[in-house]
Short mmCIF file of C-alpha atoms in Angstrom, two decimals:
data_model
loop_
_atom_site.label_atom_id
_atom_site.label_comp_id
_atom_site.label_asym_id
_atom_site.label_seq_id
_atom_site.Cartn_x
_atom_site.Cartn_y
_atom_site.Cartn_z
CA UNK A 45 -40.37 7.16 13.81
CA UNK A 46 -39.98 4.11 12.40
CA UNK A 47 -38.36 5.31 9.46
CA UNK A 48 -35.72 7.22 10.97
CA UNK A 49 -34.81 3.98 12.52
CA UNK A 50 -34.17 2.47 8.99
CA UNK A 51 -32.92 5.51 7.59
CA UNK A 52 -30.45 5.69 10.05
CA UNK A 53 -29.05 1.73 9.76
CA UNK A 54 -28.89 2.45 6.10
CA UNK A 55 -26.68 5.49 6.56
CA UNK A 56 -24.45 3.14 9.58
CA UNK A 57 -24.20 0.24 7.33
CA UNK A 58 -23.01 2.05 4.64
CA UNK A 59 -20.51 4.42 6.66
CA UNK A 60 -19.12 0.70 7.72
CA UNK A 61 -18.95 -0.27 4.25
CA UNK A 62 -16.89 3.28 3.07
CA UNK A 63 -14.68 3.01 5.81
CA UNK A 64 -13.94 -1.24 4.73
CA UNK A 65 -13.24 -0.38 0.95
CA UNK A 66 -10.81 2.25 2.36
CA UNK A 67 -8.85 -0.05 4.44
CA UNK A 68 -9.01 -2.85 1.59
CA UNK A 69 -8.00 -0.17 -0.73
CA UNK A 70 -4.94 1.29 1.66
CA UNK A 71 -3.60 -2.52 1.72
CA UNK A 72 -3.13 -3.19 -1.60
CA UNK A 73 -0.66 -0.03 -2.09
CA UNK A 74 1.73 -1.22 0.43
CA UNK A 75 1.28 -5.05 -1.62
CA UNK A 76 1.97 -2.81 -4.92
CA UNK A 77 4.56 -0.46 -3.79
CA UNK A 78 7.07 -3.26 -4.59
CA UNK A 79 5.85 -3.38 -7.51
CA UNK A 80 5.92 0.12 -8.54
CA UNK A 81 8.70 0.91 -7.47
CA UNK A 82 10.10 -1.58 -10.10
CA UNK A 83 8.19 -0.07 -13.02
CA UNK A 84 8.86 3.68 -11.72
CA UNK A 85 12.68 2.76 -11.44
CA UNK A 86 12.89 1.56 -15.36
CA UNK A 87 13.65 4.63 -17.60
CA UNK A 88 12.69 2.65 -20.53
CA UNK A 89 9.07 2.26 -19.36
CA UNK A 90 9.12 5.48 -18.41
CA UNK A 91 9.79 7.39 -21.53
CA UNK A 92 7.57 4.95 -23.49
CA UNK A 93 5.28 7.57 -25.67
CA UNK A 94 2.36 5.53 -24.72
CA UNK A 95 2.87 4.55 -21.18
CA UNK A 96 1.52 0.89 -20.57
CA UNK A 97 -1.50 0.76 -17.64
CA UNK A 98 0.42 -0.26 -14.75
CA UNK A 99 2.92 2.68 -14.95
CA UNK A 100 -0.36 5.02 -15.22
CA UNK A 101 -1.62 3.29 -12.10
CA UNK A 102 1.74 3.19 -10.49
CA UNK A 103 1.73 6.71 -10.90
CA UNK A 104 -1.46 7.66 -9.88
CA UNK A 105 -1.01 5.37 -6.75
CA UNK A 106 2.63 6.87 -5.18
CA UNK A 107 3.41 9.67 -7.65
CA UNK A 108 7.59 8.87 -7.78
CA UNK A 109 9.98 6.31 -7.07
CA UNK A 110 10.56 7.62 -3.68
CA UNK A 111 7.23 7.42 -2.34
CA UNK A 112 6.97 3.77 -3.44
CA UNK A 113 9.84 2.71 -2.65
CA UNK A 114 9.02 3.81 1.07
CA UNK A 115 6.19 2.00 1.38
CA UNK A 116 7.44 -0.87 -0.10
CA UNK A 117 10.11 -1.00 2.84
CA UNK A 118 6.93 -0.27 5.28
CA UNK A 119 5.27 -2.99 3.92
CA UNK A 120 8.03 -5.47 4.53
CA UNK A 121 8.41 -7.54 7.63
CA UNK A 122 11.38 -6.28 9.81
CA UNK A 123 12.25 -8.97 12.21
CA UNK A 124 15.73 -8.60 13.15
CA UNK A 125 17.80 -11.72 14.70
CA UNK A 126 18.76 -11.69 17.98
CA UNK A 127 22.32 -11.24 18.68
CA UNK A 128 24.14 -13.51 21.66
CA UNK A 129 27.23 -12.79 22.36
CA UNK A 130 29.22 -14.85 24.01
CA UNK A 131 31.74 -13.83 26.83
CA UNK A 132 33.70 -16.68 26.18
CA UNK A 133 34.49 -16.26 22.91
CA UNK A 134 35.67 -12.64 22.67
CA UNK A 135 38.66 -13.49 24.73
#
């Protein structure tokens, strides 16, 4: 009995642990997507014949421009100012 008990912390603590890495990991592609969506918008890295590391990872991470470029935009704060307008002045 009492090793089910343990058994069965391990297998919580490390479902807790799986699901952490995963959110840590989703986080830092909406920090990147900026970034890739530089590299994946410059032909000239592109057509290198030996692509450098961070267009393989770019790659890897959002596939095409598109897809990084729209999580780049996600990933930005969009606070919009408030407009006033005043009666006054539209005479």
């Amino acid at each position: 009995m009492n090793k089910k008990r343990v058994l069965t912390i391990i297998v919580a603590i490390a479902i807790i642990i799986i699901v952490r890495w995963q959110e840590k990991a989703n986080a830092l592609q909406g920090e990147d997507a900026c970034l890739c969506t530089e590299v994946l918008s410059n032909e000239l890295l592109l057509s290198r014949e030996q692509p450098l590391e961070v267009v393989k990872e770019c790659k890897e991470l959002f596939t095409n421009f598109e897809k990084a470029h729209g999580k780049c935009i996600e990933a930005l704060p969009a606070e919009h100012p408030e407009i006033i307008i005043d009666s006054l002045k539209n005479i």
